[in-house]
Coordinates of C-alpha atoms and ligand atoms in Angstrom, one line a residue:
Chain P
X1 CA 30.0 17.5 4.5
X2 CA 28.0 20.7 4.8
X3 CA 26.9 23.2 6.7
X4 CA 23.2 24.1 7.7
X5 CA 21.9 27.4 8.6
X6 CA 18.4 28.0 9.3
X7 CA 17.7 31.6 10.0
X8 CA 14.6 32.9 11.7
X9 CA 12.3 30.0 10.5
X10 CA 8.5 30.5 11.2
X11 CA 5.4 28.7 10.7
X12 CA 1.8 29.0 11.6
X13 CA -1.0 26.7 10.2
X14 CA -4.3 26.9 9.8
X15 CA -6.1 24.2 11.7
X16 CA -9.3 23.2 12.8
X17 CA -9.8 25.2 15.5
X18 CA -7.8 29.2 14.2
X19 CA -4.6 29.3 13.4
X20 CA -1.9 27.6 15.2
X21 CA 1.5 29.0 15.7
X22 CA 3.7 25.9 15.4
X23 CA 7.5 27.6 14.6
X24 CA 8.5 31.2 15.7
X25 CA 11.5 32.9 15.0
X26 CA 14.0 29.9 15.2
X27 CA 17.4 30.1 14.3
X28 CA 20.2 26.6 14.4
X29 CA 23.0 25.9 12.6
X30 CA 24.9 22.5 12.2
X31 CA 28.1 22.9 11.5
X32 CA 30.1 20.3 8.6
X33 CA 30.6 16.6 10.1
X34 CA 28.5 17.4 12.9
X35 CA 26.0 15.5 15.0
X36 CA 23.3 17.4 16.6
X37 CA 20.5 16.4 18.6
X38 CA 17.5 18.4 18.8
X39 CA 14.9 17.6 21.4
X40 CA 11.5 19.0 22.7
X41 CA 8.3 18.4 23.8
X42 CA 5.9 16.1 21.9
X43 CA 4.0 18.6 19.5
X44 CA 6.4 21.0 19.8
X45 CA 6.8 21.2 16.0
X46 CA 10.4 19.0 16.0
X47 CA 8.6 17.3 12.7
X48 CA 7.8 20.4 10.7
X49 CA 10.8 22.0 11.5
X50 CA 12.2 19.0 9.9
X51 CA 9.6 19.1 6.9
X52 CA 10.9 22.6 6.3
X53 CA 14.3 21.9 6.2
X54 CA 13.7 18.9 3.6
X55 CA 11.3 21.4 1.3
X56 CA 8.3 19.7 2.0
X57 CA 6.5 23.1 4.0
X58 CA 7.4 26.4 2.7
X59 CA 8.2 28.9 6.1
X60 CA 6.2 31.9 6.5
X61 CA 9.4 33.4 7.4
X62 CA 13.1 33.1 7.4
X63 CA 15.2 30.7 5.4
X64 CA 17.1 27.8 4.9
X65 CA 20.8 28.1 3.8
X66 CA 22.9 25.1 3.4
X67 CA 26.6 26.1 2.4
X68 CA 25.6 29.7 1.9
X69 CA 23.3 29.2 -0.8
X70 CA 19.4 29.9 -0.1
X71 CA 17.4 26.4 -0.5
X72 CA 14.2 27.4 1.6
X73 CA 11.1 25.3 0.0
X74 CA 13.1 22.8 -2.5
X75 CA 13.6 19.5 -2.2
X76 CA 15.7 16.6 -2.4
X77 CA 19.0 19.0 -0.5
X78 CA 18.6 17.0 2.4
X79 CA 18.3 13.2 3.3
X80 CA 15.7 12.8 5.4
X81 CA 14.3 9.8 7.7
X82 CA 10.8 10.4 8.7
X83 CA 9.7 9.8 12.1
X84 CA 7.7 6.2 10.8
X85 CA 10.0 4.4 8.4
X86 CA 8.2 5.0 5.2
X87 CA 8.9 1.8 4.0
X88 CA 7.4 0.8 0.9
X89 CA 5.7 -3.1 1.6
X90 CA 6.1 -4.0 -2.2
X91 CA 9.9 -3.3 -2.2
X92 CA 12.3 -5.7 -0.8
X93 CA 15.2 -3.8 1.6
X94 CA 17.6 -3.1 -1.3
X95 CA 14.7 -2.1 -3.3
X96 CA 13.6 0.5 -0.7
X97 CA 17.0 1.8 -0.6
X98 CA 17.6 2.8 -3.6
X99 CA 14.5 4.4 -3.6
X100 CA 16.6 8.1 -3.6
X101 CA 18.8 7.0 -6.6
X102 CA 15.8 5.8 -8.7
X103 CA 13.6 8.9 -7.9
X104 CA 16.8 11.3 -8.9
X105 CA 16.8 9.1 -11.6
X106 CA 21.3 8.4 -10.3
X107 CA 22.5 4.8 -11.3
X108 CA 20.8 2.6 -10.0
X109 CA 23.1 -0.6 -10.9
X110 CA 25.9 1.0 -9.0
X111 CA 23.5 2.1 -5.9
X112 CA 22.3 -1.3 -5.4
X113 CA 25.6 -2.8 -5.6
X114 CA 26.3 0.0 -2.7
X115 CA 23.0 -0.9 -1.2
X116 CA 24.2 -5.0 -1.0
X117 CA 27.7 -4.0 0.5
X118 CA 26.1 -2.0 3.0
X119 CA 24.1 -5.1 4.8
X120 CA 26.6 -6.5 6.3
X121 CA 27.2 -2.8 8.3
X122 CA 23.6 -2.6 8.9
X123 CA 22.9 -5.8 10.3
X124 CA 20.8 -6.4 7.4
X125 CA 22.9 -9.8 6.3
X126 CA 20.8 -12.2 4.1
X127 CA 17.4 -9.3 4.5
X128 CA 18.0 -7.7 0.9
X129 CA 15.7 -9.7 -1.0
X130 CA 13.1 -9.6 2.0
X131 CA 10.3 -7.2 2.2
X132 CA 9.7 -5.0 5.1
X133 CA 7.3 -6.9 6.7
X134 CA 9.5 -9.9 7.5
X135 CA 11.4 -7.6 9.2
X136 CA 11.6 -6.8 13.0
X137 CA 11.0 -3.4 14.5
X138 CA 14.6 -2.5 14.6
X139 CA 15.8 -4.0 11.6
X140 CA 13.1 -1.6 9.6
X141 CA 14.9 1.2 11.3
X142 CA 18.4 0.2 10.1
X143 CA 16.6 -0.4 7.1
X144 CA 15.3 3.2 6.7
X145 CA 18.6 4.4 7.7
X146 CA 20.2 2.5 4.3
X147 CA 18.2 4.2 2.4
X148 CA 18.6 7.4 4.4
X149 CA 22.5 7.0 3.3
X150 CA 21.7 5.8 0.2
X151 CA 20.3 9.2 -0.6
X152 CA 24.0 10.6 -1.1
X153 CA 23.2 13.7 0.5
X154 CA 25.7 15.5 2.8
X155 CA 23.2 16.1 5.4
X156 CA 21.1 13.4 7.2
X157 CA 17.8 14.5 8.9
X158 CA 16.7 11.6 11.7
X159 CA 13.3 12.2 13.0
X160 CA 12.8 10.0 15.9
X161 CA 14.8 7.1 14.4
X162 CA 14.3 5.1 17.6
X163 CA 11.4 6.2 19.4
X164 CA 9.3 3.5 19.0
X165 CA 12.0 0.4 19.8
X166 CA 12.3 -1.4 23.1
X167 CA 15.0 0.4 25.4
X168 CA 17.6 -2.7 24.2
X169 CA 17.4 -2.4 20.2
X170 CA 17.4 1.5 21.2
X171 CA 20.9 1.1 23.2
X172 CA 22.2 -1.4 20.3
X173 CA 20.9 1.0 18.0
X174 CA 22.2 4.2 19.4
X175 CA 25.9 2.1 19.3
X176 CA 25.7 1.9 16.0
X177 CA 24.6 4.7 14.5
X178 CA 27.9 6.2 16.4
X179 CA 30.4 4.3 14.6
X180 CA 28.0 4.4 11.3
X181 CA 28.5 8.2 12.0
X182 CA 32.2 8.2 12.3
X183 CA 32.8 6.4 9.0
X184 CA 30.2 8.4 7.0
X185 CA 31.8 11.7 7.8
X186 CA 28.0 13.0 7.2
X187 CA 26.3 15.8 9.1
X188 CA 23.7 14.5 11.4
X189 CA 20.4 16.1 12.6
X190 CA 18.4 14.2 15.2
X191 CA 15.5 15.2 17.0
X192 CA 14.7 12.6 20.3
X193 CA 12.7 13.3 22.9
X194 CA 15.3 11.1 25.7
X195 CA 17.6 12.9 27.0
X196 CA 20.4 10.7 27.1
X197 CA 19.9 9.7 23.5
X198 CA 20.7 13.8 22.8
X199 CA 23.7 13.3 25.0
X200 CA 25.3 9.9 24.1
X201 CA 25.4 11.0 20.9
X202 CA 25.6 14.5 20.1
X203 CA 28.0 17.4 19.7
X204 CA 25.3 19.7 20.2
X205 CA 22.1 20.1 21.8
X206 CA 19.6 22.0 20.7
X207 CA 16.1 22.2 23.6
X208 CA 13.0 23.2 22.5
X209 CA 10.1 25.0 24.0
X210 CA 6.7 23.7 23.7
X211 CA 4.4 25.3 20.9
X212 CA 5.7 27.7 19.3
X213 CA 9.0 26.0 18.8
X214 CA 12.0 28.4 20.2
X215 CA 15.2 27.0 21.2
X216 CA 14.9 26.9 25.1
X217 CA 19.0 26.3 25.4
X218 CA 22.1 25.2 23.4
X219 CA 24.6 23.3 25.2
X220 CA 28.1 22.0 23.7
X221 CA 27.9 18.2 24.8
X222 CA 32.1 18.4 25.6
X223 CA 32.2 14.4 26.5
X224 CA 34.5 12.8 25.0
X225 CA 34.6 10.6 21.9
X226 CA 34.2 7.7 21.2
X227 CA 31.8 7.6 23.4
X228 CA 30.3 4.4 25.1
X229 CA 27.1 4.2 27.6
X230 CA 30.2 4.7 30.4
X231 CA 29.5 8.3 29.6
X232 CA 26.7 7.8 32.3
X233 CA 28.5 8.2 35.0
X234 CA 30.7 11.0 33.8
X235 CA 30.0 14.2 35.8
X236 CA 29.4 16.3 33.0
X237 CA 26.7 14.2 31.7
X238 CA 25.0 13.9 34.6
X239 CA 25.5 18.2 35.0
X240 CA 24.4 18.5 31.5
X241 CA 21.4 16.3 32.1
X242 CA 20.3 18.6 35.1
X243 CA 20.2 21.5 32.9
X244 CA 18.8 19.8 29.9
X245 CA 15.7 18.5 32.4
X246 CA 15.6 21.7 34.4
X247 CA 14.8 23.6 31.2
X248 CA 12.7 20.6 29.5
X249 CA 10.5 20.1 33.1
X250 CA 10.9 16.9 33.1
X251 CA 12.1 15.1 36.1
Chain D
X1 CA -10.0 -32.3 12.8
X2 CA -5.9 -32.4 12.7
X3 CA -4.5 -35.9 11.3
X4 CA -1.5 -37.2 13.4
X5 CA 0.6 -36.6 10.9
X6 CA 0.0 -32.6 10.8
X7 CA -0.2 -32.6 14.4
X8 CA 3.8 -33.5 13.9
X9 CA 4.6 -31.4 11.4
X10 CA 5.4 -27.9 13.4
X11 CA 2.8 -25.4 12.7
X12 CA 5.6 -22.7 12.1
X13 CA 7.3 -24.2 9.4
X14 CA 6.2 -23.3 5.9
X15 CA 4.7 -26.5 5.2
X16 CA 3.4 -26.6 9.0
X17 CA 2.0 -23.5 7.7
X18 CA 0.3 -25.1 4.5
X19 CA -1.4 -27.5 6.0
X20 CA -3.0 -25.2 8.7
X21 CA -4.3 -23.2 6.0
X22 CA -5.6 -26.0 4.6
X23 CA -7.7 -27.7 6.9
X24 CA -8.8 -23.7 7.6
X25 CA -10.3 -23.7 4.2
X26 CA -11.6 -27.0 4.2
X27 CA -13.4 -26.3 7.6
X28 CA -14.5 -22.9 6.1
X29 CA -16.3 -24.8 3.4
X30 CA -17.4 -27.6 5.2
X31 CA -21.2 -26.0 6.5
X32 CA -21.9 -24.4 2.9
X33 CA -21.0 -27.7 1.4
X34 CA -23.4 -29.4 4.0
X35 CA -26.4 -26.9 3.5
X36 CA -26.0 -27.1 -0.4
X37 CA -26.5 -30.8 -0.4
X38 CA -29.5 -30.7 2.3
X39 CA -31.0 -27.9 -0.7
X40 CA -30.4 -30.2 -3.8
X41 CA -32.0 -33.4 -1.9
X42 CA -35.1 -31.5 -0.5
X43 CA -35.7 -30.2 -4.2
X44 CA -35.3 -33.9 -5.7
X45 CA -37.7 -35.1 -3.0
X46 CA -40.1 -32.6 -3.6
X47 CA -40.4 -32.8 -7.1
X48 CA -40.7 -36.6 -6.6
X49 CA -43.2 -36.3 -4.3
X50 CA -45.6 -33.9 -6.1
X51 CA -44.2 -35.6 -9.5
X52 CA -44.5 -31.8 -10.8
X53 CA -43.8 -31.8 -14.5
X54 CA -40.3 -31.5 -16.0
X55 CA -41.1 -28.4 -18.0
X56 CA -42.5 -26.8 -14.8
X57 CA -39.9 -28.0 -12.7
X58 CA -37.0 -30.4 -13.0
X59 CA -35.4 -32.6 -10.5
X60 CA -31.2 -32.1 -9.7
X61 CA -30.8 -35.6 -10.7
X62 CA -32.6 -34.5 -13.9
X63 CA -30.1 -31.4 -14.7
X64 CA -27.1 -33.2 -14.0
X65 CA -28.0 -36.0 -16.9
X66 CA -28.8 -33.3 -19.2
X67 CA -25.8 -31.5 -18.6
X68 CA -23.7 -34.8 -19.4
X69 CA -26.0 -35.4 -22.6
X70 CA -25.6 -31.9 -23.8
X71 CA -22.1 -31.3 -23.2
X72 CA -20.5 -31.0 -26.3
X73 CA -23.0 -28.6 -27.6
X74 CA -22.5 -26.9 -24.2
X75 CA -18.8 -26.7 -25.2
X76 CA -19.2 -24.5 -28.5
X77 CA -21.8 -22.2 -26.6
X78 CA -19.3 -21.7 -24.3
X79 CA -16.8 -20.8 -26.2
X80 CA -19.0 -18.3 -28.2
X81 CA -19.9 -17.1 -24.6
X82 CA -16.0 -16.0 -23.4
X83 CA -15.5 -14.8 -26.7
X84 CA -17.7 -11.9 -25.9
X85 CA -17.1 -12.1 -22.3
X86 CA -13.3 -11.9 -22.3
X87 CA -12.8 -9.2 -24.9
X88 CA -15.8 -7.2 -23.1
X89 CA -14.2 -7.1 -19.7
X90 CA -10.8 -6.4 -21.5
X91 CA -12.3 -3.0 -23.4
X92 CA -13.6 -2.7 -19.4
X93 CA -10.4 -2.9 -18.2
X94 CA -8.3 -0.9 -20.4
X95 CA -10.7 2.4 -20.8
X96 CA -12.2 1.6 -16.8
X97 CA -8.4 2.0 -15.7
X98 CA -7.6 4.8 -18.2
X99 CA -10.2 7.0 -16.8
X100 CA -9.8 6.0 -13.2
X101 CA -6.2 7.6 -13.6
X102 CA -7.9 10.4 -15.2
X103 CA -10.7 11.8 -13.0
X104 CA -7.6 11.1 -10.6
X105 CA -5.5 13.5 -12.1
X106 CA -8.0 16.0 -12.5
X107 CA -10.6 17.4 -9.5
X108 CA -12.6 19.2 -12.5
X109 CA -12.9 15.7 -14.4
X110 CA -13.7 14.1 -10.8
X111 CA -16.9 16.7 -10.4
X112 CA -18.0 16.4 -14.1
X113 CA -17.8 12.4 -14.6
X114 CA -18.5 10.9 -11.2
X115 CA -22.3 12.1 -11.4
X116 CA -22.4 10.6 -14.9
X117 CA -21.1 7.8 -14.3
X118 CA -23.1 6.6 -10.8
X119 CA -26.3 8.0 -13.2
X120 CA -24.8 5.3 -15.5
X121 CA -25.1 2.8 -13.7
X122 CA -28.9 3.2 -12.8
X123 CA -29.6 2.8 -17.0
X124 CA -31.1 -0.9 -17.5
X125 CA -28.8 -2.8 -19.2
X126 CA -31.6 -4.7 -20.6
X127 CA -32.7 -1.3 -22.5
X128 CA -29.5 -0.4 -23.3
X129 CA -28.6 -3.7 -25.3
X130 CA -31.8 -3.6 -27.6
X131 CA -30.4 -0.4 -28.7
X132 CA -26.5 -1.4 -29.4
X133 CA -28.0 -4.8 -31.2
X134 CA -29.7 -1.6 -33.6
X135 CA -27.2 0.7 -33.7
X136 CA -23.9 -1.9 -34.5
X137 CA -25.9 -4.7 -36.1
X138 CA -25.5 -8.4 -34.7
X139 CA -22.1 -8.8 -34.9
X140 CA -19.5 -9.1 -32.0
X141 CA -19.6 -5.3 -31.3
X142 CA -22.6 -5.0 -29.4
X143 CA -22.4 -7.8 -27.2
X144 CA -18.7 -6.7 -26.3
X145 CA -20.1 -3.2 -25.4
X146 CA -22.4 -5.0 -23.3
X147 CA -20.0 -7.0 -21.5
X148 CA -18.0 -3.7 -21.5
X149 CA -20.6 -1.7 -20.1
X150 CA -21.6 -4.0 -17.2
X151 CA -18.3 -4.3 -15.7
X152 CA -16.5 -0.6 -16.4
X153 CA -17.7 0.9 -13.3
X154 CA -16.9 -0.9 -10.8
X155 CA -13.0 -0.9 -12.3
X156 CA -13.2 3.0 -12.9
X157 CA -14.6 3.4 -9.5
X158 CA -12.2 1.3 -7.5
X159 CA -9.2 3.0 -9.6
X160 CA -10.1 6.5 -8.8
X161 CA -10.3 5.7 -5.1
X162 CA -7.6 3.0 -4.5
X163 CA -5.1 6.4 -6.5
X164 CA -5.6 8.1 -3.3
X165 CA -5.4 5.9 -0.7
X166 CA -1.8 5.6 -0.4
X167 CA 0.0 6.2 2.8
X168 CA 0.8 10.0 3.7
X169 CA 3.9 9.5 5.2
X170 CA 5.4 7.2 2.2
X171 CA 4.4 9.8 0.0
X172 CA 6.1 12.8 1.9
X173 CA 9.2 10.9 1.7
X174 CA 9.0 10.7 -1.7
X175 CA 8.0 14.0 -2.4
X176 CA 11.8 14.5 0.0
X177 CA 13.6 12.8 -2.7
X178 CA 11.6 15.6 -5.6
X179 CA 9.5 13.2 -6.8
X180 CA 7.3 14.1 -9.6
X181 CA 3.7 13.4 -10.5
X182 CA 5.0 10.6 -12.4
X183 CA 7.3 9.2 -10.3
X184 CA 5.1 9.1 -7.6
X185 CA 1.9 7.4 -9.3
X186 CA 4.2 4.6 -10.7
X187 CA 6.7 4.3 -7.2
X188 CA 3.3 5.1 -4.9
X189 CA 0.2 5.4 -5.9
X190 CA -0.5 2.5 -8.6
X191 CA 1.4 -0.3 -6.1
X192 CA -0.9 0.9 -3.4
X193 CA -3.8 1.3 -5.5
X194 CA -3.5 -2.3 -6.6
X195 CA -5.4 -3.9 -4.1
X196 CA -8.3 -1.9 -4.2
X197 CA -8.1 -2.5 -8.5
X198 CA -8.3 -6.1 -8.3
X199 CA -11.4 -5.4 -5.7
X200 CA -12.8 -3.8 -8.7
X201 CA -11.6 -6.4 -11.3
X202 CA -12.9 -9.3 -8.9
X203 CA -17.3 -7.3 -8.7
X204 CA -16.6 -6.8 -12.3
X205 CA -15.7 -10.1 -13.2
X206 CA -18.9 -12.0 -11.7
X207 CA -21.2 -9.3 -13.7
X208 CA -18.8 -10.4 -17.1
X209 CA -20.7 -13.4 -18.1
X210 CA -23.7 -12.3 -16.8
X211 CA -23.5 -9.5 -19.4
X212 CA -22.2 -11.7 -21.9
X213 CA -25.3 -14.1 -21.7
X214 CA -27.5 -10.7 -21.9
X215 CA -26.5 -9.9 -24.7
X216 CA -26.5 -13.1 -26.7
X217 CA -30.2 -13.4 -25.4
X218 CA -30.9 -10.2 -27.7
X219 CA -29.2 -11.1 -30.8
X220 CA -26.9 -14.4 -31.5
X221 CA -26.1 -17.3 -33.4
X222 CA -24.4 -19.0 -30.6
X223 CA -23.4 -18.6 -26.8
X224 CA -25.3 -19.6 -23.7
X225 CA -27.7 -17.1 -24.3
X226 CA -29.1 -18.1 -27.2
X227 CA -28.9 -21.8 -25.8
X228 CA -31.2 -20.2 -22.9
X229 CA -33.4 -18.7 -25.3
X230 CA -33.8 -21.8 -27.6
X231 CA -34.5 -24.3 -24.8
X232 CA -37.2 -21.6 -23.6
X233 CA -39.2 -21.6 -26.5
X234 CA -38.8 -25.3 -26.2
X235 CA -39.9 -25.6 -22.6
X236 CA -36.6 -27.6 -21.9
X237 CA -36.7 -26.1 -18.5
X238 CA -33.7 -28.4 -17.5
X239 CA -31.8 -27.0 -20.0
X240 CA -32.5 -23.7 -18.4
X241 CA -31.5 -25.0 -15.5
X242 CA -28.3 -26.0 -17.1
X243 CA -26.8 -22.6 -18.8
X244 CA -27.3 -20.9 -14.9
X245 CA -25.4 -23.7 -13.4
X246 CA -22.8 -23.3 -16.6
X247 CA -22.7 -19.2 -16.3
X248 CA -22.3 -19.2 -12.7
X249 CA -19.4 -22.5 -13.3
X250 CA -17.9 -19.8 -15.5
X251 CA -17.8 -16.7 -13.8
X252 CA -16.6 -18.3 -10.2
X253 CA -13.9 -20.2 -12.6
X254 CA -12.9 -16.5 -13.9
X255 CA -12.9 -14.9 -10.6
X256 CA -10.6 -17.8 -9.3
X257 CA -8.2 -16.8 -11.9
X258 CA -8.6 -13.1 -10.3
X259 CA -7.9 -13.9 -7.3
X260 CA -4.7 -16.2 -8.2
X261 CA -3.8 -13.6 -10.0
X262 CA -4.2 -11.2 -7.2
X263 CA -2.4 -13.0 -4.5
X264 CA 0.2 -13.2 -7.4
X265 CA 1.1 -9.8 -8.1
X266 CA 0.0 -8.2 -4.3
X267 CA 2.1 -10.8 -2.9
X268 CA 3.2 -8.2 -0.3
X269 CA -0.2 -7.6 0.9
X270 CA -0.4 -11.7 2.3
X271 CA 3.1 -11.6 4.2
X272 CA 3.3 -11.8 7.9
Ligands
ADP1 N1 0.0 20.3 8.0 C1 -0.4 20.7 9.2 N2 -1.6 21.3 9.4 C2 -2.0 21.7 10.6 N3 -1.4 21.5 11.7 C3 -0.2 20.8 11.7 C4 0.3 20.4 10.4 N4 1.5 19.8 10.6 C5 1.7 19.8 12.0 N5 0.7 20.5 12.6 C6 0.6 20.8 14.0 O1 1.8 21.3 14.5 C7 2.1 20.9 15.8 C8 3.5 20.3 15.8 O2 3.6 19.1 15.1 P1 4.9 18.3 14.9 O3 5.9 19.2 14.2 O4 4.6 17.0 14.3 O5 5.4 18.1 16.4 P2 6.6 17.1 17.0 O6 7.2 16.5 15.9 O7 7.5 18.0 17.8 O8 5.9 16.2 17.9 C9 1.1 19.8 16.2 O9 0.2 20.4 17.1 C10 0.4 19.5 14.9 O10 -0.9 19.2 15.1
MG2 MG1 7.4 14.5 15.4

């Protein structure tokens, strides 16, 4: 488990049209073993927030600390699930998994022993030899989540990880990732842009504003655990909800 | 079209699925097939009709019993003919590959070879050829650089782009995990590349023989070229007739083997 701190973060790129402010000044922090859900408007700049975090775009300001120590711009400190699965079609599932371990050049024998023991958690049973596109919508996610986990890294970066599955695989989905959650004792960031998937499943929630991405409002999500789809109908979903739309416009 | 016993046989079961595909291709080559055979009996009936000459031109009916007469001289031509043909389009292969990685790698490279290369291309082979016979005498070596020649580009070509056509988001995950140049053209870039190489290999492969038959023309002791030019000076026009119909038996025979190849090793590219 670990902790992330990312201070004062900003980004502007050059696009077609002048430049584009996509990040200003945007601080969050996600504490060891926690799950935290960060959600916005589409184009808010959720996905290069993320890209900066995992290394892959270099912040014009500010920095990214993970257990105190200054990793801004590398890569390979976080896992990270992109927001479409990535999969590689000439790999079967096991083969994609251990797509981390091979690159970091780990053992791979012992990952894809992992990997195998793992599909029976990620109701992947009998899929390890198949290749993504045998796969259904929902299984690829699962799928991308293995090798998400399989990338040994203390935190977990989920970009979207179900926004393009029907609302049942979504609810199944959303389940499951709870209990894989509580077992993995991992650090969890999520970005979603459904409200209730930020508050079935989260500690905390993070709103953003549209471009330029500033955080809008924190809120502790104090429902308790483990938590169900019952929490619905708690009050204190339902409040949270309010304030979370009120502050999202979205109604 | 579908037999009874298809029609029982559910479509989505791999076999189910077979036989579709099956009957697709056979309807698929059903009007060519039909056309083809309306061609070769309109030229017998022709030729019978005007009784034109055998040297000026010869009837199907004609080929086909020369073919069966001259077949085991056909044979050793033949094999002289792929023993340019498949070491050419090997060298092709190997250095057309090599450099497709290259002006890959490098920008600079791309800008200094791609103009060469396409002005290449626009050189007459038929010029070129003369000039190897000279310069490396008449053994093997010219005619491989022929062969060589005639099918590099197209291998280079379809390299160099197919390296950069790999998916963006696939590659940002793998530049998550660190991933270095390496690891990302042999994880990445050559798997996705692949299709668009064997794209290459397969327009290559139907100029191979082609070349190969060039270049015996020019200088040879044996190969379908030199079988074309000796039945030429012999007006054995139905011979003539006979080395296209062998060179283009040939090179769709090679490009089969490309494409089984193909659908061998991009096996992921077919799936569902
Ligand atoms: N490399 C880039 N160059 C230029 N503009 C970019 C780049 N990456 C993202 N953007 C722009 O930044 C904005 C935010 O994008 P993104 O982070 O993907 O939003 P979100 O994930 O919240 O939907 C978009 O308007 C997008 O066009
Ligand atoms: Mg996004």
């Amino acid at each position: 488990m670990a902790t992330l701190d990312v201070r004062g973060i900003s980004k502007t790129f050059r696009g077609t049209n002048g430049l584009v402010t996509v990040i200003e000044q945007l601080s969050m922090r996600a504490d060891a073993g926690e799950f935290v859900a960060i959600i916005g408007p589409s184009g808010s700049g959720k996905s290069t927030l993320f890209n900066i975090i995992a290394g892959l775009e270099t912040p014009d300001s500010g920095a990214v600390i993970i257990d105190g120590a200054d990793v801004t711009g590398r890569r390979g400190q976080v896992a990270y699930m992109p927001q479409r699965d990535a999969l590689l079609p000439w790999r079967s599932v096991i083969e994609n998994a251990v797509l981390a371990t091979i690159v970091q050049r780990g053992d791979v024998t012992a990952a894809t022993r992992e990997a195998r023991a793992l599909l029976d958690d990620f109701g992947l049973t009998g899929w390890g030899d198949a290749r993504p596109a045998m796969l259904s919508g929902g299984m690829r996610q699962r799928a991308a989540l293995l090798r998400t986990v399989l990338w040994h890294r203390p935190i977990m970066l989920l970009d979207e990880p179900f926004g393009a599955l029907d609302a049942l695989t979504r609810a199944q989905l959303q389940q499951w990732l709870l209990g894989l959650w509580d077992r993995l004792d991992r650090t969890i960031l999520l970005v979603t842009h459904d409200i209730d998937e930020a508050l079935l499943l989260a500690d905390r929630v993070y709103a953003l504003t549209p471009r330029p991405a500033q955080i809008a409002l924190e809120v502790a999500v104090d429902l308790p655990r483990p938590r169900s789809y019952a929490v619905v109908a708690d009050p204190a979903f339902a409040r949270l909800k309010l304030r979370l739309q009120q502050v999202l416009n979205v109604y | 079209m579908r037999s009874e016993q298809a029609q029982r046989i559910a479509p989505e079961t791999a076999i189910g699925r077979h036989i579709g595909e099956v009957q697709r291709r056979l309807a698929q080559a059903f009007p060519p097939f039909v056309l083809l055979s309306a061609m070769v009996a309109a030229w017998e009936l022709i030729v019978w009709q005007l009784a034109l000459p055998a040297w000026l031109l010869p009837p199907p009916s004609r080929i086909l019993t020369t073919l069966l007469s001259n077949l085991p001289i056909l044979g050793e031509h033949v094999v002289a003919t792929l023993t340019v043909t498949i070491p050419g389009f090997g060298l092709a292969l190997v250095t057309g590959f090599a450099l497709g990685v290259l002006i890959d790698a490098s920008p600079l490279l791309r800008r200094a070879v791609y103009p060469l290369l396409v002005t290449s291309q626009t050189v007459p082979i038929v010029a070129i050829a003369p000039l190897l016979v000279v310069g490396f005498g008449f053994g093997m070596l010219p005619k491989v650089l022929v062969v060589a020649l005639v099918t590099f580009f197209p291998i280079v070509v379809n390299t160099a782009d197919g390296l950069q056509a790999a998916d963006r988001d696939q590659r940002r995950l793998l530049e998550a995990m660190g991933a270095n140049y390496w690891q990302l053209l042999r994880l990445l870039r050559l798997p996705a590349a692949l299709p668009s190489i064997f794209t290459g290999i397969k327009v290559a492969i139907t100029y191979s023989v082609i070349g190969a038959v060039l270049a015996e023309w020019i200088g040879a002791s044996a190969g379908l070229g030199v079988y074309i030019a000796r039945s030429l000076r012999a007006f054995r026009t139905d011979q003539v007739f006979v080395a296209a119909l062998v060179t283009s038996l040939l090179t769709i025979v090679l490009f089969a083997l490309v494409t089984l190849l193909e659908r061998w090793i991009v096996s992921w590219r077919d799936e569902p």
